Amino acid sequence: MSSRFERFRHRLHEIIFEADTWAGRAFDVALLVLIGLSVVTVILESVPSFHHRYGLLFLRAEWFFTLIFSIEYVLRLLAVRRPLRYVFSFFGLVDLMALLPTYVSLFAVGGYELLAVRILRLMRVFRILKLGEYTSAAELLMYSLRESRAKIIVFFLFLLGLVITLGSLMYVIEGRTNGFESIPLSIYWAVITVTTVGYGDIVPSTALGKIIATLIMILGYAIIAVPTGIVTVSIARAAQRGVSTQACPNCSRQGHDPDARFCKYCGEKL
Amino acid sequence: MSSRFERFRHRLHEIIFEADTWAGRAFDVALLVLIGLSVVTVILESVPSFHHRYGLLFLRAEWFFTLIFSIEYVLRLLAVRRPLRYVFSFFGLVDLMALLPTYVSLFAVGGYELLAVRILRLMRVFRILKLGEYTSAAELLMYSLRESRAKIIVFFLFLLGLVITLGSLMYVIEGRTNGFESIPLSIYWAVITVTTVGYGDIVPSTALGKIIATLIMILGYAIIAVPTGIVTVSIARAAQRGVSTQACPNCSRQGHDPDARFCKYCGEKL
Amino acid sequence: MSSRFERFRHRLHEIIFEADTWAGRAFDVALLVLIGLSVVTVILESVPSFHHRYGLLFLRAEWFFTLIFSIEYVLRLLAVRRPLRYVFSFFGLVDLMALLPTYVSLFAVGGYELLAVRILRLMRVFRILKLGEYTSAAELLMYSLRESRAKIIVFFLFLLGLVITLGSLMYVIEGRTNGFESIPLSIYWAVITVTTVGYGDIVPSTALGKIIATLIMILGYAIIAVPTGIVTVSIARAAQRGVSTQACPNCSRQGHDPDARFCKYCGEKL
Amino acid sequence: MSSRFERFRHRLHEIIFEADTWAGRAFDVALLVLIGLSVVTVILESVPSFHHRYGLLFLRAEWFFTLIFSIEYVLRLLAVRRPLRYVFSFFGLVDLMALLPTYVSLFAVGGYELLAVRILRLMRVFRILKLGEYTSAAELLMYSLRESRAKIIVFFLFLLGLVITLGSLMYVIEGRTNGFESIPLSIYWAVITVTTVGYGDIVPSTALGKIIATLIMILGYAIIAVPTGIVTVSIARAAQRGVSTQACPNCSRQGHDPDARFCKYCGEKL
């Protein structure tokens, strides 16, 4: 590719993917406002009374946002060196899915509600956090969770084994006549109980079932201490270091050390 | 202004806004007792049986408290150098709103219940905490929360994105026939679930909806670890320092370092 | 008093109030077993089917336990130097209340159920914790909570102000027709919501009410971080020190430093 | 026994009980996949619609898994030096109970549902955690919980006393007409409330009952801080050390220090 296009792409990448320059910040803010408005539109349209009164307005807004986001999508394809990597990245797929339902609705019926996926684009709000002090806060949290990943996975495996075991036990104890109609439903009940949510749509009726339920509640109440302890220790550690917020111009990944001069994932110069 | 009025105002400020002197402490305690009584009056009057039996008594108590608080409001205006700044400060607006409903009820009907706002004045209880060891405890907590503000905001933005995304998803999955009547209502359900409150007024009916609900519950159960970790680390840090509790005589703001000799917000000598 | 009685009392105090000697430990264990059995008796008697079948057996067990505990109560009176101080101490009142209902039932009807108070004696289980490693664990926890008392009180005052303010607000917004019948009931709802208990017996019906409820839930979900942070920091600190478990022979209070040679409350030699 | 059989058993022990070699890892992974599939089978069979349609398939799968696990059980018996110790160990009993229901169903009716116990075998998933970084995470968590065992037991004793006391109190206050039918049921309610589960199947009706309930909720909301603090401090400490993951070839117990060369439970060379 020509060096001129290369420079244009570099500039485009700075504006769209980075937030270090004035133009980059402005782009991010404008995009977030548009995403926010489009999400509010989708949310409000789902309310029957609004839908009946302002149906046409919602339709126009939908097409307006879809066109804007389509242009943005094309620009993103131009800005990165490896477009396919962007297309199949998490945000790339979300960006595409936020466009498709509107176009699909031209040919088919009922696909409209899938526009709800556009809401996922809100996660880009974490990009704008690059503005100001929120960067380091977000990076620190991400770093803490990444660092304690193994411990958290172990905890969740334990929780999974727990709810399956206790759910099955309650299925045997309470039985189908008391609302524990199958093991999957009993596991659903166990999760409701162990997480202390407690809807109350399924509750034990037998004495033994209530004793088991008591144990599950106390267990769920107590073991919340474990992930909390894990994350607290992680944050305490991470708070003693600094984490860089620069994204790689080639592969767009973050998490580089403050003194890193090359992307640790693809070797590109930062 | 005359230096004599200036001295009077300085003395008044010390009594009303500070709690360092004997008179200041006495004023604060008396005011809190009155606010407490007036709040208890408003609370009890809302109970139908009490209202029917002691209606006249409640009316008299209401006017008694309103007059006392009106005098206090005027004194506060006199005590600060910039009355307008006080009027439009948070506590200034609360103080005013705690008076208006009674006066308005002379001319209009139904404004009475707005007296409930008087309850906000209870927050002045944090001022009396200046008495004794509670000061540093309150200051330390405020300081900890302020210091970890950025991280907490990031966490809440994540939570916001989560409940909007999952609420919309559940609206698509469960649909209007199962009680998820609109996306806002589904978001309301997602908040009930992710915070582990679990009223049970809206519950998923479909198998897929229950699976998603299970994920939301476990997520909500686990990510409570994040704000807890943030605040714990903050408190641990803050506990190693001391925070002054002096309020600026000019702008009434607090949070000055123990060795500060001038207000860091307006430069007034402390 | 004679020095001989003094020596007898000292020995009695060691057995009944301390757990350092063989006899003291044996007394504590036997007492706890008896308390446990008497509590199980009271609990089981409350179940209708058991009460009908084993009514006479329960009556006899009740008198057996009452007589044993009466003897124990007299011995406790003899063992301490200031009996009245024991009588009006927390445990003294509990011990007395655990006896009275049975005696009262000789003259009056219906006082029986107050025997439930006997369950409070179970708290003596914390005394037996003197056996083994549990002492230092219990002492450490008590010490941590005592040390962070001021911060915890400030937090609860804030929580109190919050539920009163938000409860009143919801009373105004939802009104009596939606189940928020009075401000006290609305405060009850606010506590159910802010603590994430969520019975679901009272739920908001209006759109504005649901928005406020959402805010309360998220607030309650997040501010649990504050007491957790306070206690965690306290425990971390306390874990670095040792706390003595000796009780004063004169006033029975604990919490003395490991190197204390005299009771810090009454000056008695330890 | 012959040294040749000894060597065979040593090799078998390495494969079945350890995960340090290639064969050991492969065995663990294959076993976990089989356990997972057998559990999924039991779970799905409990769903009425699946059971009706694929009944024969489920029966065959059940026998397939039972035979495989029977062979595995015999191999485990051969691999350890003291088979009886394995048979009566926790995992030994679980492994046996995961086989029996199928065999029993040949002679008796209805024992089938006890196959749910097979789900407990899933706990072997913690053995596969030996693969990679998850080992040290799991060990660290176990170590933390073991180290803070005394404090956690003290906390649970306190919680036990609390729910019994408050449950009995509510039984006296609310009485049988309001759903608090017996003290055990009231204790069940107290656990639901103190753990913030809040099913809503039993709720207080009287004013005094609601006030007590409010106190229990706030207490339960606040004291979660205690176990969290305990575990956090424990994890913070444990994170500063390393824990070995080797299992003893003789008694199969873990938790040895990284530099341990002999089993601390039975003296076997590691």
XYZ file of C-alpha atoms in Angstrom, chain B residues 31 74 93 133 166 206 220 249 258 261:
10
model
C -31.301 21.329 66.616
C -32.814 33.483 59.116
C -32.045 24.097 49.727
C -14.406 10.327 68.017
C -29.376 -8.216 29.971
C -39.084 -19.926 29.741
C -24.461 -10.124 40.593
C -15.834 30.048 57.935
C -4.704 18.418 59.411
C -3.990 26.805 57.673
